[in-house]
Coordinates of C-alpha atoms in Angstrom, one line a residue:
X1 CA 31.3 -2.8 -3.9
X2 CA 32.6 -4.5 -6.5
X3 CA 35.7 -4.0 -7.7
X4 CA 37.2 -2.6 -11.4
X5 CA 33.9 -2.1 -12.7
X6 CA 35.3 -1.0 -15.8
X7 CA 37.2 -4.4 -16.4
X8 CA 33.6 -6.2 -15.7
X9 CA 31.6 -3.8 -17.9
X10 CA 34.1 -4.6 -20.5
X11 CA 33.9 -8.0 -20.4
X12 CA 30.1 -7.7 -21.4
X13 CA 31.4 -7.2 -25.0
X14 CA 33.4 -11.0 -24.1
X15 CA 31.3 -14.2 -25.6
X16 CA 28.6 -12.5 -27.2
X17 CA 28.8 -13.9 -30.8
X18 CA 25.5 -15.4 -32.0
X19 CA 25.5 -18.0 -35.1
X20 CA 23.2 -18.5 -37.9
X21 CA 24.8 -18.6 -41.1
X22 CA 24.5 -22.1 -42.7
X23 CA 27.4 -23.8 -45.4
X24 CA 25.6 -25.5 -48.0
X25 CA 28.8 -27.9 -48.2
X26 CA 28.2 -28.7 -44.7
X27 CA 28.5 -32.6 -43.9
X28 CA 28.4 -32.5 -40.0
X29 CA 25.0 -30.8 -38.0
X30 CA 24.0 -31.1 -34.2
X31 CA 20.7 -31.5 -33.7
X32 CA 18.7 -32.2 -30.2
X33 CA 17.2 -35.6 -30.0
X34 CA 15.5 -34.6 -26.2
X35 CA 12.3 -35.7 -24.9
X36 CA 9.7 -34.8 -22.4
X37 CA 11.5 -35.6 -18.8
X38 CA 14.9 -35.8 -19.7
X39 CA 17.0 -34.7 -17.1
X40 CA 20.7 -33.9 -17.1
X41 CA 23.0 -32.4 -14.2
X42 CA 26.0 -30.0 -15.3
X43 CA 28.8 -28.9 -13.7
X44 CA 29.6 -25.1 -14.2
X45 CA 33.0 -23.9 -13.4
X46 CA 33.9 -19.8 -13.6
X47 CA 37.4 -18.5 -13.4
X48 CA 37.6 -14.5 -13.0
X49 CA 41.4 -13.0 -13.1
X50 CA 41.8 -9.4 -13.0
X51 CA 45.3 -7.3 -13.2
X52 CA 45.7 -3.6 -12.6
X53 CA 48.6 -1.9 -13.6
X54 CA 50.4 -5.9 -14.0
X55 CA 49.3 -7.0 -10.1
X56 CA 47.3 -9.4 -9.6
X57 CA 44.2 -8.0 -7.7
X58 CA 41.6 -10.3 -8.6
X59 CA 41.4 -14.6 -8.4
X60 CA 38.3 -16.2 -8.5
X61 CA 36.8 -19.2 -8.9
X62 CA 33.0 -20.2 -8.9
X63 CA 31.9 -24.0 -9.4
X64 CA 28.1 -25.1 -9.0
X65 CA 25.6 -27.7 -10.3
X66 CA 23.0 -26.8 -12.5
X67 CA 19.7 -28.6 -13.6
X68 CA 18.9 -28.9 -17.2
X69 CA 15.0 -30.2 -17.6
X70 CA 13.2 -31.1 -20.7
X71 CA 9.6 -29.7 -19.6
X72 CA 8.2 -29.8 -22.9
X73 CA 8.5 -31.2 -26.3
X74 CA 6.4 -30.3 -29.4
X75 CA 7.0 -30.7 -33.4
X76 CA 8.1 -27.1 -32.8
X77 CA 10.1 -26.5 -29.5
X78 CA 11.5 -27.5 -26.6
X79 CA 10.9 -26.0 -23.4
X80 CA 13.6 -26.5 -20.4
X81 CA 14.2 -25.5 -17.1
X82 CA 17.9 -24.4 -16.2
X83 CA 17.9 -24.0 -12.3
X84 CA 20.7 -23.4 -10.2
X85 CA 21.3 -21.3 -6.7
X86 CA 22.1 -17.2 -7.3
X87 CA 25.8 -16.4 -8.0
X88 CA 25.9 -13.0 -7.9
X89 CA 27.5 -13.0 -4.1
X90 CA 30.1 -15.4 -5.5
X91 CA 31.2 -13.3 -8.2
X92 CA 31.3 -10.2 -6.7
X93 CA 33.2 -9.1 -3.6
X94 CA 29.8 -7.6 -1.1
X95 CA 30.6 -6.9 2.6
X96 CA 28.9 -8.4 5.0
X97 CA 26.1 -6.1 5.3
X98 CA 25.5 -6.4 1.8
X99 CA 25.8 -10.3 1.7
X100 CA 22.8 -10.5 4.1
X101 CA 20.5 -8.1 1.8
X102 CA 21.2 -10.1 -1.2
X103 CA 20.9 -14.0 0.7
X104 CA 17.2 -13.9 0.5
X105 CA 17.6 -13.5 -3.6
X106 CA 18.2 -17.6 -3.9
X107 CA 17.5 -20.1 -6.7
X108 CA 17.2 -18.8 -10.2
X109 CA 14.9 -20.8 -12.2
X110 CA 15.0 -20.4 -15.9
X111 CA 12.7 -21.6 -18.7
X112 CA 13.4 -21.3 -22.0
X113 CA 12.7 -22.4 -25.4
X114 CA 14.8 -24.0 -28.0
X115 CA 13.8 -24.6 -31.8
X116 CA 13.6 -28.5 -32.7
X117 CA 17.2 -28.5 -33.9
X118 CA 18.1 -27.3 -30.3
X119 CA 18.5 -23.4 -30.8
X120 CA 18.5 -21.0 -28.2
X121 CA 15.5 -18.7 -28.9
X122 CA 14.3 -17.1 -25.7
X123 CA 14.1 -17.1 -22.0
X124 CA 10.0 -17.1 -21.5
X125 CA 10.5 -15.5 -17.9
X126 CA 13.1 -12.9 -18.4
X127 CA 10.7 -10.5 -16.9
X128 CA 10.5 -12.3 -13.7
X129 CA 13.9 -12.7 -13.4
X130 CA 14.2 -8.9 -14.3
X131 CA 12.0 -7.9 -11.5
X132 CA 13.8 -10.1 -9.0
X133 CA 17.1 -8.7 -10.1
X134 CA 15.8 -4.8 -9.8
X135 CA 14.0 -5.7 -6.7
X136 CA 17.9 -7.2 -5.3
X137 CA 19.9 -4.0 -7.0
X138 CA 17.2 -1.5 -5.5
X139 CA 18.4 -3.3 -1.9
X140 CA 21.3 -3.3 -2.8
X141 CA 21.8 0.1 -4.1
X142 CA 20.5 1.2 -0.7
X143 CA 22.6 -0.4 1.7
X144 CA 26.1 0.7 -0.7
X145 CA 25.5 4.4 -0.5
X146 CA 24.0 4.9 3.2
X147 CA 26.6 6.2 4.4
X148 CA 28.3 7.7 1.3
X149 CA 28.3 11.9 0.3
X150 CA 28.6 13.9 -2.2
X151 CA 30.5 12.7 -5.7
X152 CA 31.9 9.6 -4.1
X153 CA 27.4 8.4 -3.6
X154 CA 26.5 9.6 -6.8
X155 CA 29.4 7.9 -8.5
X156 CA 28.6 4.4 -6.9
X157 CA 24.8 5.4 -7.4
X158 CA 25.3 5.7 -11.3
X159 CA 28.2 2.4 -11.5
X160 CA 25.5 0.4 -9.9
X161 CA 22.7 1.7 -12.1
X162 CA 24.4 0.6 -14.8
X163 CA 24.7 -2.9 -13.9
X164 CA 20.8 -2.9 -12.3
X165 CA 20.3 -1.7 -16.2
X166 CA 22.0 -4.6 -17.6
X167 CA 21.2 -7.4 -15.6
X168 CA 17.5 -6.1 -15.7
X169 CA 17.3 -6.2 -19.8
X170 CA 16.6 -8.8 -21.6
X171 CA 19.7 -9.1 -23.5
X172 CA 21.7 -8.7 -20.6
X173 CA 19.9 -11.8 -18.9
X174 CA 19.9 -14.1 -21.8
X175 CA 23.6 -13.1 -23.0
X176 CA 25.4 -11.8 -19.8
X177 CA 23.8 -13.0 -16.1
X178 CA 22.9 -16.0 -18.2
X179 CA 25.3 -16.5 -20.7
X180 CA 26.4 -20.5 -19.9
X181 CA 22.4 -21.4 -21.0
X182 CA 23.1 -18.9 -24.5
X183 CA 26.2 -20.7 -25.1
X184 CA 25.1 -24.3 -24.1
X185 CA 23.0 -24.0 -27.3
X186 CA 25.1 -21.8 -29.7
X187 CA 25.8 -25.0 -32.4
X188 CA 22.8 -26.8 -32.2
X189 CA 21.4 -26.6 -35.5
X190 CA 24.3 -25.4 -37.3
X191 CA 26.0 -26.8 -40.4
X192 CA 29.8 -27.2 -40.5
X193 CA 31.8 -29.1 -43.2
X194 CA 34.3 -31.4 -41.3
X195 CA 37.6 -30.7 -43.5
X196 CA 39.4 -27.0 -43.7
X197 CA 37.7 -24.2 -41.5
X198 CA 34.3 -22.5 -41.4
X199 CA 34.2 -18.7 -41.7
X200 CA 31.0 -16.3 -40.3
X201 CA 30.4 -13.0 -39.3
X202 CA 27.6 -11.5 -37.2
X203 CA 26.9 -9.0 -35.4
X204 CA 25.9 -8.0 -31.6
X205 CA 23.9 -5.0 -30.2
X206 CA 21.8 -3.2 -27.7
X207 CA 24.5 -4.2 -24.6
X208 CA 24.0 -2.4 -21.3
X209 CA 21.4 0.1 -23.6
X210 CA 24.3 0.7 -25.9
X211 CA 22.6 0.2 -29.2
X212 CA 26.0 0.7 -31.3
X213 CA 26.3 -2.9 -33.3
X214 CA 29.8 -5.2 -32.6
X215 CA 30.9 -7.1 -35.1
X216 CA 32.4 -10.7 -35.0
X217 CA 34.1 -12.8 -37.2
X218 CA 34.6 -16.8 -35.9
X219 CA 36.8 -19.3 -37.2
X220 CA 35.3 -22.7 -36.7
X221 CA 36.7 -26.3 -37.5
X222 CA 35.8 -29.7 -36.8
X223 CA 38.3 -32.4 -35.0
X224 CA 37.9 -35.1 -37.5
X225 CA 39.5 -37.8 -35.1
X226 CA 36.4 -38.0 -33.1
X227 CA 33.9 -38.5 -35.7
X228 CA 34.3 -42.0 -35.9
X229 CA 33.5 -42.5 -31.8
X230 CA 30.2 -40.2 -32.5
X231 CA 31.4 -37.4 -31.3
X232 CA 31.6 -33.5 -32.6
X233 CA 34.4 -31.6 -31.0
X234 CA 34.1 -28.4 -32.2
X235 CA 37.0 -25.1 -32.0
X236 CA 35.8 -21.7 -32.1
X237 CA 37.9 -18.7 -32.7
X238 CA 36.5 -15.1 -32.1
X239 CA 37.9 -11.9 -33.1
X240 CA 36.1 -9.2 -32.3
X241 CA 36.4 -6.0 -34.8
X242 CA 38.5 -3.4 -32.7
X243 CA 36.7 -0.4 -33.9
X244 CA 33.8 -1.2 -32.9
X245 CA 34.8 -2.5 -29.5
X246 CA 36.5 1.1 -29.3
X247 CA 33.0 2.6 -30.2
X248 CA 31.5 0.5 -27.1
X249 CA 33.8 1.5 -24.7
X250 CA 33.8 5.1 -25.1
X251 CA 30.2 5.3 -24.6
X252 CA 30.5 3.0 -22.0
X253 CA 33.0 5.4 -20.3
X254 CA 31.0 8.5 -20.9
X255 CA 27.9 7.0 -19.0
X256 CA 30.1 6.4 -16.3
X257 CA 31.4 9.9 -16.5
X258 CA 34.5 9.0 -17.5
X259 CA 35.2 11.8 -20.1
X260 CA 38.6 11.9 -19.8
X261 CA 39.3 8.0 -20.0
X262 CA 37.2 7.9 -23.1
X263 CA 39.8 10.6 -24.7
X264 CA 42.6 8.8 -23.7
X265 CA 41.1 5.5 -25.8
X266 CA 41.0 7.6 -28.7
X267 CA 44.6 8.7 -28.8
X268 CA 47.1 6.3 -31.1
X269 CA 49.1 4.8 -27.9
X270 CA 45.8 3.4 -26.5
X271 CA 45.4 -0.7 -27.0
X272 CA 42.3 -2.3 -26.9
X273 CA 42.9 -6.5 -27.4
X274 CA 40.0 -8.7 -27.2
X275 CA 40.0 -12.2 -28.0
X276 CA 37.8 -15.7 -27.6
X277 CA 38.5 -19.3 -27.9
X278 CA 35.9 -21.7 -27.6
X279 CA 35.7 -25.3 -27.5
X280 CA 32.8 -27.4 -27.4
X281 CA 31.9 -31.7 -27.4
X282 CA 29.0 -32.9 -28.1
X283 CA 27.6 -36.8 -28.4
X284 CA 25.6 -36.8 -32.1
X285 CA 23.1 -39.5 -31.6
X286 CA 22.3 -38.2 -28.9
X287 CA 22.0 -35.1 -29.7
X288 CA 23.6 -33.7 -26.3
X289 CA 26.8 -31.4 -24.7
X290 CA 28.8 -33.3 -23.1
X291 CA 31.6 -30.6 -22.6
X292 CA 32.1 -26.6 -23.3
X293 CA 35.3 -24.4 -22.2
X294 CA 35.3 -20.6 -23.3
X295 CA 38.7 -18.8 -22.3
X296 CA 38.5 -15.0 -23.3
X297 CA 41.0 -11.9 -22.5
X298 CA 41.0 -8.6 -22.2
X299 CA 43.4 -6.0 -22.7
X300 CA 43.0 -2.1 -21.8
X301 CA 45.7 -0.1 -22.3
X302 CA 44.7 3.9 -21.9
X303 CA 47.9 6.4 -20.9
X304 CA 48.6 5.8 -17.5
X305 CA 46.5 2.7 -17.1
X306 CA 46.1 -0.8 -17.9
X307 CA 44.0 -3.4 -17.0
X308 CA 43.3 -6.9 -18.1
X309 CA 40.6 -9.9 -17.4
X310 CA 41.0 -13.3 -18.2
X311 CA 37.8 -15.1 -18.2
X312 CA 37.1 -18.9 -18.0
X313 CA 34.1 -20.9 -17.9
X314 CA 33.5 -24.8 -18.4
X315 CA 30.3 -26.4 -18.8
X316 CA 30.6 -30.3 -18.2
X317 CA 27.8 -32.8 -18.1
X318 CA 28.1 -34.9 -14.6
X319 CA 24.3 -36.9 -14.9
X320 CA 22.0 -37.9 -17.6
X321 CA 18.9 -39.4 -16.2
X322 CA 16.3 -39.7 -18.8

Protein backbone atom coordinates (compact mmCIF):
# COMPACT_ATOMS: atom_id res chain seq x y z
CA UNK A 1 0.00 0.00 0.00
CA UNK A 2 1.34 3.05 -0.71
CA UNK A 3 2.40 5.17 1.61
CA UNK A 4 1.11 9.13 2.59
CA UNK A 5 -1.47 9.14 0.12
CA UNK A 6 -2.39 12.44 1.07
CA UNK A 7 1.22 13.91 0.28
CA UNK A 8 0.86 12.07 -3.34
CA UNK A 9 -2.72 13.24 -3.99
CA UNK A 10 -1.35 16.65 -3.20
CA UNK A 11 1.29 16.60 -5.40
CA UNK A 12 -1.27 16.13 -8.34
CA UNK A 13 -1.90 20.02 -7.96
CA UNK A 14 2.42 20.04 -8.55
CA UNK A 15 3.49 20.85 -12.41
CA UNK A 16 0.20 21.28 -13.87
CA UNK A 17 0.51 24.80 -15.43
CA UNK A 18 -0.38 24.82 -19.12
CA UNK A 19 0.88 27.88 -21.47
CA UNK A 20 -0.64 29.67 -24.27
CA UNK A 21 -0.58 33.22 -23.97
CA UNK A 22 1.66 34.78 -26.67
CA UNK A 23 3.88 38.44 -26.24
CA UNK A 24 3.56 40.29 -29.25
CA UNK A 25 7.14 41.81 -28.32
CA UNK A 26 8.38 38.35 -28.29
CA UNK A 27 11.86 38.03 -30.21
CA UNK A 28 12.77 34.30 -29.21
CA UNK A 29 10.09 31.13 -30.28
CA UNK A 30 10.75 27.19 -30.29
CA UNK A 31 9.45 25.64 -32.90
CA UNK A 32 9.83 21.65 -33.98
CA UNK A 33 11.71 21.10 -37.04
CA UNK A 34 11.01 16.96 -36.77
CA UNK A 35 10.52 14.62 -39.57
CA UNK A 36 8.97 11.34 -40.35
CA UNK A 37 11.59 8.65 -38.53
CA UNK A 38 13.36 10.71 -36.31
CA UNK A 39 14.25 9.05 -33.34
CA UNK A 40 15.67 10.26 -30.10
CA UNK A 41 16.44 8.32 -26.67
CA UNK A 42 15.88 10.27 -23.24
CA UNK A 43 16.91 9.79 -20.02
CA UNK A 44 14.18 10.32 -17.27
CA UNK A 45 15.30 10.67 -13.78
CA UNK A 46 12.51 11.02 -10.73
CA UNK A 47 13.41 11.95 -7.22
CA UNK A 48 10.41 11.49 -4.58
CA UNK A 49 11.23 12.85 -0.79
CA UNK A 50 8.57 12.64 1.68
CA UNK A 51 8.77 14.00 5.57
CA UNK A 52 6.24 13.41 8.17
CA UNK A 53 6.14 15.24 11.13
CA UNK A 54 10.27 16.48 10.03
CA UNK A 55 11.47 12.53 9.53
CA UNK A 56 12.46 11.47 6.68
CA UNK A 57 10.14 8.55 5.70
CA UNK A 58 10.39 8.53 2.07
CA UNK A 59 13.74 8.50 -0.54
CA UNK A 60 13.28 7.58 -3.91
CA UNK A 61 14.74 7.63 -6.96
CA UNK A 62 13.51 6.28 -10.40
CA UNK A 63 15.79 6.58 -13.69
CA UNK A 64 14.74 4.93 -17.07
CA UNK A 65 15.12 5.40 -20.92
CA UNK A 66 12.41 6.44 -22.89
CA UNK A 67 11.81 6.38 -26.78
CA UNK A 68 10.70 9.42 -28.49
CA UNK A 69 9.44 8.49 -32.30
CA UNK A 70 8.40 10.75 -34.95
CA UNK A 71 5.61 8.36 -36.56
CA UNK A 72 4.08 11.00 -38.58
CA UNK A 73 4.45 14.30 -40.05
CA UNK A 74 1.77 16.33 -41.90
CA UNK A 75 1.45 20.32 -42.68
CA UNK A 76 -0.66 20.01 -39.55
CA UNK A 77 0.75 17.60 -36.91
CA UNK A 78 3.06 15.49 -35.71
CA UNK A 79 2.37 12.20 -34.37
CA UNK A 80 5.00 10.41 -31.82
CA UNK A 81 5.42 7.46 -29.92
CA UNK A 82 6.78 7.87 -26.24
CA UNK A 83 7.45 4.24 -25.06
CA UNK A 84 9.05 3.25 -22.03
CA UNK A 85 8.63 0.07 -19.45
CA UNK A 86 5.56 0.72 -16.51
CA UNK A 87 6.82 2.65 -13.46
CA UNK A 88 4.15 2.42 -11.28
CA UNK A 89 6.00 -0.61 -9.06
CA UNK A 90 9.02 1.79 -8.83
CA UNK A 91 7.21 4.64 -7.48
CA UNK A 92 5.22 3.06 -5.17
CA UNK A 93 6.08 0.80 -2.29
CA UNK A 94 3.76 -2.85 -3.34
CA UNK A 95 4.64 -6.04 -1.31
CA UNK A 96 5.43 -8.77 -2.90
CA UNK A 97 2.20 -10.23 -3.61
CA UNK A 98 1.18 -7.15 -5.09
CA UNK A 99 4.44 -6.76 -7.22
CA UNK A 100 3.65 -10.07 -9.00
CA UNK A 101 -0.17 -8.90 -9.90
CA UNK A 102 1.07 -5.76 -11.41
CA UNK A 103 4.52 -7.40 -13.45
CA UNK A 104 2.29 -8.50 -16.25
CA UNK A 105 1.16 -4.58 -16.73
CA UNK A 106 4.68 -3.88 -18.79
CA UNK A 107 5.57 -1.37 -21.56
CA UNK A 108 3.48 1.77 -21.93
CA UNK A 109 3.32 2.83 -25.40
CA UNK A 110 2.11 6.30 -26.03
CA UNK A 111 1.10 8.18 -29.21
CA UNK A 112 0.37 11.47 -29.30
CA UNK A 113 -0.01 14.45 -31.32
CA UNK A 114 1.67 17.73 -31.42
CA UNK A 115 0.68 20.94 -33.53
CA UNK A 116 3.42 21.91 -36.16
CA UNK A 117 5.10 24.42 -33.79
CA UNK A 118 5.59 21.31 -31.46
CA UNK A 119 2.56 21.67 -28.96
CA UNK A 120 1.29 19.09 -26.88
CA UNK A 121 -2.38 18.54 -27.96
CA UNK A 122 -3.42 15.05 -27.05
CA UNK A 123 -2.67 11.54 -26.29
CA UNK A 124 -4.72 9.61 -29.29
CA UNK A 125 -4.81 6.27 -27.02
CA UNK A 126 -5.62 7.52 -23.60
CA UNK A 127 -8.39 5.19 -23.56
CA UNK A 128 -6.24 2.15 -24.04
CA UNK A 129 -4.00 3.15 -21.61
CA UNK A 130 -7.11 3.94 -19.34
CA UNK A 131 -8.34 0.47 -19.64
CA UNK A 132 -4.99 -1.08 -18.93
CA UNK A 133 -4.58 1.04 -15.92
CA UNK A 134 -8.33 0.09 -14.45
CA UNK A 135 -7.83 -3.45 -15.57
CA UNK A 136 -4.09 -3.18 -13.17
CA UNK A 137 -6.05 -1.14 -10.20
CA UNK A 138 -9.15 -3.63 -10.38
CA UNK A 139 -6.05 -6.45 -9.57
CA UNK A 140 -4.68 -4.56 -7.61
CA UNK A 141 -7.48 -3.40 -5.56
CA UNK A 142 -8.25 -7.06 -4.99
CA UNK A 143 -5.17 -8.46 -3.74
CA UNK A 144 -4.78 -5.07 -1.07
CA UNK A 145 -8.03 -5.62 0.81
CA UNK A 146 -8.22 -9.69 0.89
CA UNK A 147 -7.54 -9.85 3.94
CA UNK A 148 -8.64 -6.46 5.29
CA UNK A 149 -12.31 -5.83 7.57
CA UNK A 150 -14.32 -3.47 8.38
CA UNK A 151 -13.22 0.53 8.20
CA UNK A 152 -9.61 -0.33 7.76
CA UNK A 153 -10.96 -2.33 3.87
CA UNK A 154 -13.24 0.28 3.04
CA UNK A 155 -10.82 2.99 3.77
CA UNK A 156 -8.01 1.44 1.48
CA UNK A 157 -10.93 0.50 -0.93
CA UNK A 158 -11.97 4.25 -1.37
CA UNK A 159 -7.78 5.73 -1.22
CA UNK A 160 -7.29 3.34 -4.02
CA UNK A 161 -10.42 4.26 -5.92
CA UNK A 162 -9.30 7.53 -6.04
CA UNK A 163 -6.11 6.99 -7.69
CA UNK A 164 -7.80 4.04 -10.20
CA UNK A 165 -10.07 7.47 -10.87
CA UNK A 166 -7.12 9.55 -11.67
CA UNK A 167 -4.87 7.57 -13.46
CA UNK A 168 -7.96 6.25 -15.48
CA UNK A 169 -9.03 10.00 -16.75
CA UNK A 170 -7.81 11.51 -19.27
CA UNK A 171 -6.38 14.48 -17.65
CA UNK A 172 -4.77 12.44 -15.10
CA UNK A 173 -2.91 10.40 -17.86
CA UNK A 174 -1.79 13.24 -19.99
CA UNK A 175 -0.92 15.62 -16.87
CA UNK A 176 -0.16 13.22 -13.98
CA UNK A 177 0.86 9.30 -14.95
CA UNK A 178 2.29 11.07 -17.95
CA UNK A 179 3.34 14.32 -17.08
CA UNK A 180 7.29 14.23 -18.42
CA UNK A 181 5.57 13.85 -22.29
CA UNK A 182 3.07 17.19 -21.11
CA UNK A 183 6.05 19.00 -20.07
CA UNK A 184 8.54 17.81 -22.79
CA UNK A 185 6.30 20.07 -25.03
CA UNK A 186 5.11 22.93 -22.78
CA UNK A 187 7.34 25.84 -24.77
CA UNK A 188 7.19 24.71 -28.04
CA UNK A 189 5.42 27.27 -29.87
CA UNK A 190 5.60 29.97 -27.43
CA UNK A 191 6.82 33.51 -27.82
CA UNK A 192 9.14 34.95 -25.14
CA UNK A 193 11.03 38.32 -25.46
CA UNK A 194 14.75 37.55 -24.49
CA UNK A 195 15.43 40.78 -22.15
CA UNK A 196 13.39 41.46 -18.54
CA UNK A 197 10.83 38.62 -17.66
CA UNK A 198 7.59 37.19 -19.16
CA UNK A 199 4.48 37.14 -17.04
CA UNK A 200 1.16 34.54 -17.64
CA UNK A 201 -1.53 33.26 -15.85
CA UNK A 202 -3.68 30.21 -16.56
CA UNK A 203 -5.64 28.14 -15.11
CA UNK A 204 -5.99 24.17 -14.31
CA UNK A 205 -9.07 21.97 -13.69
CA UNK A 206 -11.02 18.73 -13.58
CA UNK A 207 -8.00 16.93 -11.31
CA UNK A 208 -8.80 13.55 -9.79
CA UNK A 209 -12.82 14.59 -10.79
CA UNK A 210 -12.30 17.79 -8.91
CA UNK A 211 -13.71 20.26 -11.28
CA UNK A 212 -12.73 23.40 -8.97
CA UNK A 213 -10.24 25.61 -11.44
CA UNK A 214 -6.37 26.38 -9.93
CA UNK A 215 -4.91 29.21 -10.94
CA UNK A 216 -1.20 29.81 -11.86
CA UNK A 217 0.84 32.60 -12.42
CA UNK A 218 4.69 31.81 -14.09
CA UNK A 219 7.52 33.99 -14.25
CA UNK A 220 9.57 33.17 -17.33
CA UNK A 221 12.99 34.60 -18.57
CA UNK A 222 15.43 33.81 -21.14
CA UNK A 223 19.34 33.18 -20.43
CA UNK A 224 20.65 35.52 -22.90
CA UNK A 225 24.34 34.05 -22.75
CA UNK A 226 23.33 31.04 -24.74
CA UNK A 227 21.60 32.65 -27.61
CA UNK A 228 24.61 33.18 -29.45
CA UNK A 229 25.62 29.11 -29.25
CA UNK A 230 21.85 28.47 -30.57
CA UNK A 231 20.62 27.55 -27.66
CA UNK A 232 17.27 28.63 -25.55
CA UNK A 233 17.62 28.01 -21.87
CA UNK A 234 14.60 28.83 -20.46
CA UNK A 235 13.63 29.55 -16.25
CA UNK A 236 10.19 29.01 -15.13
CA UNK A 237 8.82 30.17 -11.90
CA UNK A 238 5.29 28.92 -10.65
CA UNK A 239 3.34 30.09 -7.92
CA UNK A 240 0.30 28.57 -7.50
CA UNK A 241 -2.69 30.79 -5.98
CA UNK A 242 -3.10 29.51 -2.29
CA UNK A 243 -6.76 29.80 -2.20
CA UNK A 244 -7.44 27.81 -4.64
CA UNK A 245 -5.00 25.09 -3.79
CA UNK A 246 -6.91 25.33 -0.26
CA UNK A 247 -10.25 24.78 -2.24
CA UNK A 248 -8.56 21.54 -3.83
CA UNK A 249 -7.45 19.99 -0.92
CA UNK A 250 -10.49 20.21 1.15
CA UNK A 251 -12.46 18.44 -1.34
CA UNK A 252 -9.80 16.21 -1.79
CA UNK A 253 -9.92 15.47 2.00
CA UNK A 254 -13.57 15.15 2.16
CA UNK A 255 -13.57 12.26 -0.63
CA UNK A 256 -11.22 10.59 1.39
CA UNK A 257 -13.33 11.07 4.42
CA UNK A 258 -11.20 13.15 6.01
CA UNK A 259 -13.71 15.70 7.53
CA UNK A 260 -11.91 16.61 10.30
CA UNK A 261 -8.46 17.33 8.42
CA UNK A 262 -10.36 19.36 5.95
CA UNK A 263 -11.51 21.66 9.10
CA UNK A 264 -8.25 21.83 10.41
CA UNK A 265 -7.00 23.50 6.77
CA UNK A 266 -9.44 26.00 7.18
CA UNK A 267 -8.41 27.39 10.61
CA UNK A 268 -5.76 30.49 10.50
CA UNK A 269 -2.67 28.36 11.92
CA UNK A 270 -2.98 25.97 8.93
CA UNK A 271 -0.05 26.48 6.00
CA UNK A 272 -0.37 25.42 2.74
CA UNK A 273 3.12 26.29 0.52
CA UNK A 274 3.39 25.22 -2.99
CA UNK A 275 5.96 26.14 -5.17
CA UNK A 276 7.65 25.16 -8.88
CA UNK A 277 10.83 25.96 -10.59
CA UNK A 278 11.44 24.83 -13.96
CA UNK A 279 14.24 24.93 -16.21
CA UNK A 280 14.39 23.92 -19.64
CA UNK A 281 17.33 23.80 -22.94
CA UNK A 282 16.53 23.49 -25.97
CA UNK A 283 18.81 23.46 -29.47
CA UNK A 284 16.77 26.18 -31.95
CA UNK A 285 17.66 24.98 -35.29
CA UNK A 286 16.89 22.06 -34.44
CA UNK A 287 14.07 22.57 -33.00
CA UNK A 288 14.70 19.91 -30.16
CA UNK A 289 15.03 19.40 -25.91
CA UNK A 290 17.96 18.73 -25.10
CA UNK A 291 17.47 19.15 -21.27
CA UNK A 292 14.40 19.72 -18.59
CA UNK A 293 14.65 19.73 -14.58
CA UNK A 294 11.35 20.53 -12.65
CA UNK A 295 12.03 20.79 -8.70
CA UNK A 296 8.60 21.35 -6.84
CA UNK A 297 7.75 21.36 -2.89
CA UNK A 298 5.11 20.87 -0.85
CA UNK A 299 4.20 22.04 2.42
CA UNK A 300 1.18 20.90 4.67
CA UNK A 301 0.92 22.20 7.80
CA UNK A 302 -2.73 21.25 9.58
CA UNK A 303 -2.75 21.29 13.73
CA UNK A 304 -0.98 18.41 14.81
CA UNK A 305 0.46 17.48 11.40
CA UNK A 306 2.87 18.26 8.84
CA UNK A 307 3.99 16.77 5.85
CA UNK A 308 6.11 17.76 2.95
CA UNK A 309 7.25 16.37 -0.71
CA UNK A 310 9.97 17.40 -2.65
CA UNK A 311 9.67 16.37 -6.08
CA UNK A 312 12.32 16.21 -8.91
CA UNK A 313 12.31 15.14 -12.32
CA UNK A 314 15.02 15.60 -15.21
CA UNK A 315 14.44 14.87 -18.76
CA UNK A 316 17.86 14.68 -20.65
CA UNK A 317 18.36 13.72 -24.32
CA UNK A 318 21.12 10.72 -24.46
CA UNK A 319 20.56 9.68 -28.53
CA UNK A 320 19.43 11.51 -31.59
CA UNK A 321 19.23 9.15 -34.52
CA UNK A 322 17.42 10.59 -37.33
Amino acid sequence: MMKHLLTILLGIALGMTSLWAQNKDSKIRVEAKWYKGDQLLYEVTKINLEWYQDSLVTKDTLKYIASFNVIDSTDNYYKIEWKFGNTLMDNYEFTKEQETVLSKYDDIQVIYITNKQGKFLEITNWKDIAKMMEAMFIDLIKVTVKDLKGEEKERTQKHLGIMKELYTSKIGIERYLLNEVFCLHMHFGNNYKTTGKNYYKSTTSGIAGINYPIRHYQEISIDPNYLLEGICQLKNEVKIDEQDARNFVKIMLQKLGENDKSIELEQGDSQLDINTLEKYRYNIEQGILLKLETKQDLILQLKNEKQRVFKKVKVELVKHKD
